[in-house]
mmCIF file of N, CA and C in Angstrom:
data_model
loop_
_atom_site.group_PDB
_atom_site.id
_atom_site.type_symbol
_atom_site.label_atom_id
_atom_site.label_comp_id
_atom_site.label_asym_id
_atom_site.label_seq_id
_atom_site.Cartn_x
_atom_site.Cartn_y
_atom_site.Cartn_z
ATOM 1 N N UNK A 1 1.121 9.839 -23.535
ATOM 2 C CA UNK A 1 1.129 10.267 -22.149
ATOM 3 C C UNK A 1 1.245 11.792 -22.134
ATOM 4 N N UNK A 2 0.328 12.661 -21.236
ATOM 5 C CA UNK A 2 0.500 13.898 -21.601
ATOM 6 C C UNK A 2 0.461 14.321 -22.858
ATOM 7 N N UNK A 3 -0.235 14.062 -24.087
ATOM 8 C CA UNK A 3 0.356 14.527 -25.906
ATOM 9 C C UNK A 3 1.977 14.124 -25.859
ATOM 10 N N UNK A 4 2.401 13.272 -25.010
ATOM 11 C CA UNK A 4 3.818 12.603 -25.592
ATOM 12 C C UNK A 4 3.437 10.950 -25.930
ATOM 13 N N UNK A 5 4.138 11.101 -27.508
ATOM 14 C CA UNK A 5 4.080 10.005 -27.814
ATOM 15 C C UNK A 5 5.255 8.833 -27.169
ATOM 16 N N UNK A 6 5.296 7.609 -26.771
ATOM 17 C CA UNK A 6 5.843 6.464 -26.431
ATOM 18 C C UNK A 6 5.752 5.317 -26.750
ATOM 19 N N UNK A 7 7.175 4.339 -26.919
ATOM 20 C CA UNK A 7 6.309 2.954 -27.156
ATOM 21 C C UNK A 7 6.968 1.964 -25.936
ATOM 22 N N UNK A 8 6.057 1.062 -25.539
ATOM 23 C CA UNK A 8 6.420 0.348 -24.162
ATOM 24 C C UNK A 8 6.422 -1.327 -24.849
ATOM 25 N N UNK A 9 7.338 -2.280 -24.208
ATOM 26 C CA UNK A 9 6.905 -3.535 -24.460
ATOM 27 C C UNK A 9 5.610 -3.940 -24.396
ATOM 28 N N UNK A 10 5.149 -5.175 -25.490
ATOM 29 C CA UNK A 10 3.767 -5.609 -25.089
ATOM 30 C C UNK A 10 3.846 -6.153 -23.362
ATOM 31 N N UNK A 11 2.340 -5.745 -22.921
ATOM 32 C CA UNK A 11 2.301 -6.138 -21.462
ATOM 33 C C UNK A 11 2.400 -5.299 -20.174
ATOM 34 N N UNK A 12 3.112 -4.007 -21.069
ATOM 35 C CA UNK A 12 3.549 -3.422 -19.777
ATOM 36 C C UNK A 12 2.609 -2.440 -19.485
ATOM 37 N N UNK A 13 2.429 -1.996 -18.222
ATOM 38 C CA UNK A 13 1.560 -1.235 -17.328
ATOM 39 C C UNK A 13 1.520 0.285 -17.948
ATOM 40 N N UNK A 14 0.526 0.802 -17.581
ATOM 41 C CA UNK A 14 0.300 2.130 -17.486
ATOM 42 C C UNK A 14 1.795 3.258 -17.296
ATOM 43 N N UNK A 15 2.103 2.543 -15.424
ATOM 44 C CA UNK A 15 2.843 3.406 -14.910
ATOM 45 C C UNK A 15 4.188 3.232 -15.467
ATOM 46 N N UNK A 16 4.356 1.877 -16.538
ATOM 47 C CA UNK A 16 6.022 1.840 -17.356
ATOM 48 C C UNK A 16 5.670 2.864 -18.597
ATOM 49 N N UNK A 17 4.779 3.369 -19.241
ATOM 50 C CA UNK A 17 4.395 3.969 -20.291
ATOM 51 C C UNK A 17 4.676 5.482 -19.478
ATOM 52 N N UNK A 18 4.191 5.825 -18.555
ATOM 53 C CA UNK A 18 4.490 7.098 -17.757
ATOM 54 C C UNK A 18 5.961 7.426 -17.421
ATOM 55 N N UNK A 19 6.675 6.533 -17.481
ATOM 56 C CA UNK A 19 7.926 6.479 -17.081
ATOM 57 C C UNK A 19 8.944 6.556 -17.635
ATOM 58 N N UNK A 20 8.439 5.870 -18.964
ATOM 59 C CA UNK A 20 8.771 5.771 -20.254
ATOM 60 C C UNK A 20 9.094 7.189 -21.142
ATOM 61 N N UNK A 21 7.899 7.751 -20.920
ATOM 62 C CA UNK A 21 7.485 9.508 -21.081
ATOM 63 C C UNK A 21 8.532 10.355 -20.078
ATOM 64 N N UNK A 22 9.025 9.733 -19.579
ATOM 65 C CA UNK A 22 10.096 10.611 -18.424
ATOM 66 C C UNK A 22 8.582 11.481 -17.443
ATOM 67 N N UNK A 23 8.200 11.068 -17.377
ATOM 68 C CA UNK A 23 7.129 11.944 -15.832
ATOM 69 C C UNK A 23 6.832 10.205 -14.981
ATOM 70 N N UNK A 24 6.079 11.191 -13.814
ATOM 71 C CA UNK A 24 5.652 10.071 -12.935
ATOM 72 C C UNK A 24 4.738 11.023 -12.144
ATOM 73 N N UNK A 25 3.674 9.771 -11.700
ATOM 74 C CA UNK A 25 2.910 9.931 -10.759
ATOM 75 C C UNK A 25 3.296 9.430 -9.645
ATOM 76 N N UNK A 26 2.373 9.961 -8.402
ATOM 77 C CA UNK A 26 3.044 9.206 -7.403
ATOM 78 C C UNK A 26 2.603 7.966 -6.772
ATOM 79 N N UNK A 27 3.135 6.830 -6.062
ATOM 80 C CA UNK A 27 2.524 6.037 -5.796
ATOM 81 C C UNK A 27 2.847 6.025 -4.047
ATOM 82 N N UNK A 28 2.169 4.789 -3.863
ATOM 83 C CA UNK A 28 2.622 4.361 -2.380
ATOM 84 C C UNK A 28 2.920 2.634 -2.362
ATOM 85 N N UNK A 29 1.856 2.067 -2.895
ATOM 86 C CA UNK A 29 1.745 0.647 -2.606
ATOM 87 C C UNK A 29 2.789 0.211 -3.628
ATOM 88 N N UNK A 30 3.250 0.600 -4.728
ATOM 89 C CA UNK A 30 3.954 0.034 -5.741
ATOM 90 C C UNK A 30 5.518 -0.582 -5.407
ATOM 91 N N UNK A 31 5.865 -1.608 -5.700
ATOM 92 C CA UNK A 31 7.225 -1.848 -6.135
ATOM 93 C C UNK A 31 7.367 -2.851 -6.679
ATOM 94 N N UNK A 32 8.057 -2.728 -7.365
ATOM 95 C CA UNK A 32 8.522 -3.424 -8.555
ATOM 96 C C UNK A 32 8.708 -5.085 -8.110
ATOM 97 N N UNK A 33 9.177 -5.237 -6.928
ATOM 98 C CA UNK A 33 9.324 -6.454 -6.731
ATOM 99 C C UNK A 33 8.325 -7.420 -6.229
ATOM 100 N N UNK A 34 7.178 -6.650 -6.108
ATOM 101 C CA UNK A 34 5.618 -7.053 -5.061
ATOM 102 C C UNK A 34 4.688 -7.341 -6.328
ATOM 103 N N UNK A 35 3.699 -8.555 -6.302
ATOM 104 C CA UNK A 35 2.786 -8.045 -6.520
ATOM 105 C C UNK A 35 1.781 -7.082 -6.844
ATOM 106 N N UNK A 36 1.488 -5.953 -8.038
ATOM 107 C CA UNK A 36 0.870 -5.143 -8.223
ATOM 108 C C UNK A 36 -0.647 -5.126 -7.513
ATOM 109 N N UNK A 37 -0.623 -4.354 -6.528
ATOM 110 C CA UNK A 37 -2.564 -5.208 -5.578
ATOM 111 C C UNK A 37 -3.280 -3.505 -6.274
ATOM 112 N N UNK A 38 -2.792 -2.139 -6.358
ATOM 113 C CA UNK A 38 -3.550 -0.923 -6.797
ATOM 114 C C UNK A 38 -4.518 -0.577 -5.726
ATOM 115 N N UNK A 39 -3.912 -0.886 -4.369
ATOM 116 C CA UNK A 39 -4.310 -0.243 -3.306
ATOM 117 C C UNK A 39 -4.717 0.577 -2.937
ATOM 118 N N UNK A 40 -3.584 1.315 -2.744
ATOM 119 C CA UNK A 40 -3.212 2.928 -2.470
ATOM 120 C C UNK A 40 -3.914 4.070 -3.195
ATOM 121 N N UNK A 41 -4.499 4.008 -5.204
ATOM 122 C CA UNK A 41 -5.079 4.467 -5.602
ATOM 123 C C UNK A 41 -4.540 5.583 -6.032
ATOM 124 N N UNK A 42 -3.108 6.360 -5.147
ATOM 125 C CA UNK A 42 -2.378 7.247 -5.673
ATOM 126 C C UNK A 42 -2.200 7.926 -7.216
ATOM 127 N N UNK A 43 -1.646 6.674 -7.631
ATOM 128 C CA UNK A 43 -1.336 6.253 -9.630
ATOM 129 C C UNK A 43 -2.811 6.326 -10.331
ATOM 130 N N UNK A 44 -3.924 6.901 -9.599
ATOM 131 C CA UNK A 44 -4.866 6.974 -10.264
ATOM 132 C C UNK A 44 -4.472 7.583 -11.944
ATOM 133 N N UNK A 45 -4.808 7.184 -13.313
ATOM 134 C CA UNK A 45 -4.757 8.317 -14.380
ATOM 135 C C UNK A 45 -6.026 8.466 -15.460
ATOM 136 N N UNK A 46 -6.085 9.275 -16.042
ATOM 137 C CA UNK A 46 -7.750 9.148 -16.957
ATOM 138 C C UNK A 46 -6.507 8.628 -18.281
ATOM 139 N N UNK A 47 -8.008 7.809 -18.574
ATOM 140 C CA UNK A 47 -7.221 7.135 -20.366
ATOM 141 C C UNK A 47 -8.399 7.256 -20.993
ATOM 142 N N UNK A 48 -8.126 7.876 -21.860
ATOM 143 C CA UNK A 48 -9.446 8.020 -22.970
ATOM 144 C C UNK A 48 -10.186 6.947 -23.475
ATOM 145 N N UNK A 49 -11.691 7.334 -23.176
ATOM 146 C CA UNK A 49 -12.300 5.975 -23.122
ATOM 147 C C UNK A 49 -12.949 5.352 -22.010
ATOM 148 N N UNK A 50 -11.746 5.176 -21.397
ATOM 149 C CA UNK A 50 -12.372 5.153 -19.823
ATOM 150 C C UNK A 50 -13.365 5.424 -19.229
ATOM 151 N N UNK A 51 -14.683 5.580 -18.554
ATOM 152 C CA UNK A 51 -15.205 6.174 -17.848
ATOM 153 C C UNK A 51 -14.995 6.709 -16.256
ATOM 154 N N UNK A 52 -13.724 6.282 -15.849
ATOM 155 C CA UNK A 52 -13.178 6.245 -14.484
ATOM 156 C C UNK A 52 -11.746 6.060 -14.625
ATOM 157 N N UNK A 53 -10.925 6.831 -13.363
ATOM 158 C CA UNK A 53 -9.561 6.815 -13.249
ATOM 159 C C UNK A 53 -9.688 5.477 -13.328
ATOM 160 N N UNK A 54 -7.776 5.555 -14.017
ATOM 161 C CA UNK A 54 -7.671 3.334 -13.668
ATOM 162 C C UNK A 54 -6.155 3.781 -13.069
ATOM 163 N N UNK A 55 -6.176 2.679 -12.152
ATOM 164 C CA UNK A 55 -4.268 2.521 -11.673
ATOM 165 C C UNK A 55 -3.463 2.331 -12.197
ATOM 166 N N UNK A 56 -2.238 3.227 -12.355
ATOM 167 C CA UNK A 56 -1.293 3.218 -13.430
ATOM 168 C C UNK A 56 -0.580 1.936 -13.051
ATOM 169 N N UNK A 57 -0.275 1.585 -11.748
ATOM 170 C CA UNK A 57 0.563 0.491 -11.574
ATOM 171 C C UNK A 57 0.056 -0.913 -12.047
ATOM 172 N N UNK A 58 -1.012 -1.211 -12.199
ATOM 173 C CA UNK A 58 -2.153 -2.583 -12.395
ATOM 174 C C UNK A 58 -2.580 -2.359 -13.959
ATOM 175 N N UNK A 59 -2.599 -1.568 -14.436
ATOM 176 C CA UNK A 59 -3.513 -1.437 -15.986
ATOM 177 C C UNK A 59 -2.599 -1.644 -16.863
ATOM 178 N N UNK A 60 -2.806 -2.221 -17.727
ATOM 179 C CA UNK A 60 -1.710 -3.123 -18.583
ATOM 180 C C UNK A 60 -2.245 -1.846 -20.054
ATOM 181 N N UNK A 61 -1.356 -1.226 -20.664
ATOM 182 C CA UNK A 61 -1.361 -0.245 -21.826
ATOM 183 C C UNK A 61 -1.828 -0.913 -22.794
ATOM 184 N N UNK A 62 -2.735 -0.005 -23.704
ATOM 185 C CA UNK A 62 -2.996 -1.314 -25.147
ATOM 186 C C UNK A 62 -3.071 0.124 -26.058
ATOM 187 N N UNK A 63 -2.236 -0.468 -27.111
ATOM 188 C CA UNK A 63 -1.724 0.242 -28.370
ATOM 189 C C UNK A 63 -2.642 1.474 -28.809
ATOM 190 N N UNK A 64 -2.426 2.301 -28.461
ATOM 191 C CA UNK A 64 -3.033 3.600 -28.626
ATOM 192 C C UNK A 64 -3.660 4.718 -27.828
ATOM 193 N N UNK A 65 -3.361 4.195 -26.931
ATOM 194 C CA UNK A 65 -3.891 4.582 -25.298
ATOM 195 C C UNK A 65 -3.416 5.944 -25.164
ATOM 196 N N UNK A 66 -4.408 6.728 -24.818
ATOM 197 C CA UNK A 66 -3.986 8.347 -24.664
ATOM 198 C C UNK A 66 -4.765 8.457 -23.146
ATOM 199 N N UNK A 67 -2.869 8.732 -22.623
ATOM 200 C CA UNK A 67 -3.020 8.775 -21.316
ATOM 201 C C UNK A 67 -2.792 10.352 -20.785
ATOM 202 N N UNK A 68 -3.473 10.030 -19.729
ATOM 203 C CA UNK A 68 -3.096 11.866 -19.340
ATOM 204 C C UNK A 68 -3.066 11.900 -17.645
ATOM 205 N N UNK A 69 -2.334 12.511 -16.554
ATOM 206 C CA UNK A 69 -1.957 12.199 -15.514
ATOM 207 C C UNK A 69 -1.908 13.434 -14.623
ATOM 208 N N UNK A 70 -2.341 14.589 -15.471
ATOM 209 C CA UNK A 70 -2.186 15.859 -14.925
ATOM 210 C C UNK A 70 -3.719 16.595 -15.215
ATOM 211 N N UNK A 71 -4.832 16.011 -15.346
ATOM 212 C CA UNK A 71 -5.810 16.629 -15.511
ATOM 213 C C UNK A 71 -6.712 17.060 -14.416
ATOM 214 N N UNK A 72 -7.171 18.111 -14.283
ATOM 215 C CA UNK A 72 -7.572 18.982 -13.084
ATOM 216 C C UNK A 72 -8.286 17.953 -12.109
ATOM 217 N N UNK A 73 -9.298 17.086 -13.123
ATOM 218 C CA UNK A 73 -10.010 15.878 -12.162
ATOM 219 C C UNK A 73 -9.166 15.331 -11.400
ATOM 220 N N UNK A 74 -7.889 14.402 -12.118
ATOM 221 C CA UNK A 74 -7.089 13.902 -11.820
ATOM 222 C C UNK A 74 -6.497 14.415 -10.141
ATOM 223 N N UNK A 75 -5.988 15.629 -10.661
ATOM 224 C CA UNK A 75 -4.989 16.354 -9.190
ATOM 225 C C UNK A 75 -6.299 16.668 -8.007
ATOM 226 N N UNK A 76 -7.677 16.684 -8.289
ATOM 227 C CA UNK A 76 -8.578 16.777 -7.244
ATOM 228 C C UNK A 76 -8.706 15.520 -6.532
ATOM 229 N N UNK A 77 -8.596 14.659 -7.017
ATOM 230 C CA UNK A 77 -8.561 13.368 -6.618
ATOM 231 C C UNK A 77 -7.840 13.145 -5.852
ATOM 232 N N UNK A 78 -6.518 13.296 -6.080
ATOM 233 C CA UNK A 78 -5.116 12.935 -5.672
ATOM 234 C C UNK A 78 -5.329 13.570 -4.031
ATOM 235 N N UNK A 79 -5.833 15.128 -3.895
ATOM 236 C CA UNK A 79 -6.057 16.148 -3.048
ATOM 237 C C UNK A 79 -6.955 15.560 -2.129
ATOM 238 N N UNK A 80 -8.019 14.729 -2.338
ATOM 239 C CA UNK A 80 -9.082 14.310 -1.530
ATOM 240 C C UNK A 80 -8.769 13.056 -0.835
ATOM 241 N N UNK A 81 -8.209 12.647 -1.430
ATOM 242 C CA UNK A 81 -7.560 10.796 -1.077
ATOM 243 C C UNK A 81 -6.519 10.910 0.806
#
């Protein structure tokens, strides 16, 4: 996350790997106790590989995943939404 390395339980989301890393993005639709639906689009993040932002709250991490949450695309996005 960011060039910080982390390790998260198998299963867990994007946005527990971000969190994990001590940063956060922001969300709206998220809580912990709901259904993950990736509504809001907020938690957008690029993961290498990817061809398109994915929702940090809905995207389940898989072992090696270089995530990044602060990239210029990223914060234009965030700005336009």
């Amino acid at each position: 996350v960011n060039r910080k390395k982390v390790q998260v339980p198998a299963g867990s989301t994007l946005l527990d790997a971000i969190k994990a890393a001590g940063m956060r993005v922001p969300t709206l639709c998220y809580h912990p106790q709901f259904k993950q639906r990736a509504v809001c689009r907020l938690c957008l993040v690029d993961v290498e590989g990817s061809n398109k932002p994915l929702p940090a709250c809905y995207t389940t991490v898989t072992e090696g995943a270089v995530i990044s949450t602060d990239s210029s695309d990223i914060k234009q996005y965030r700005r336009s939404e």
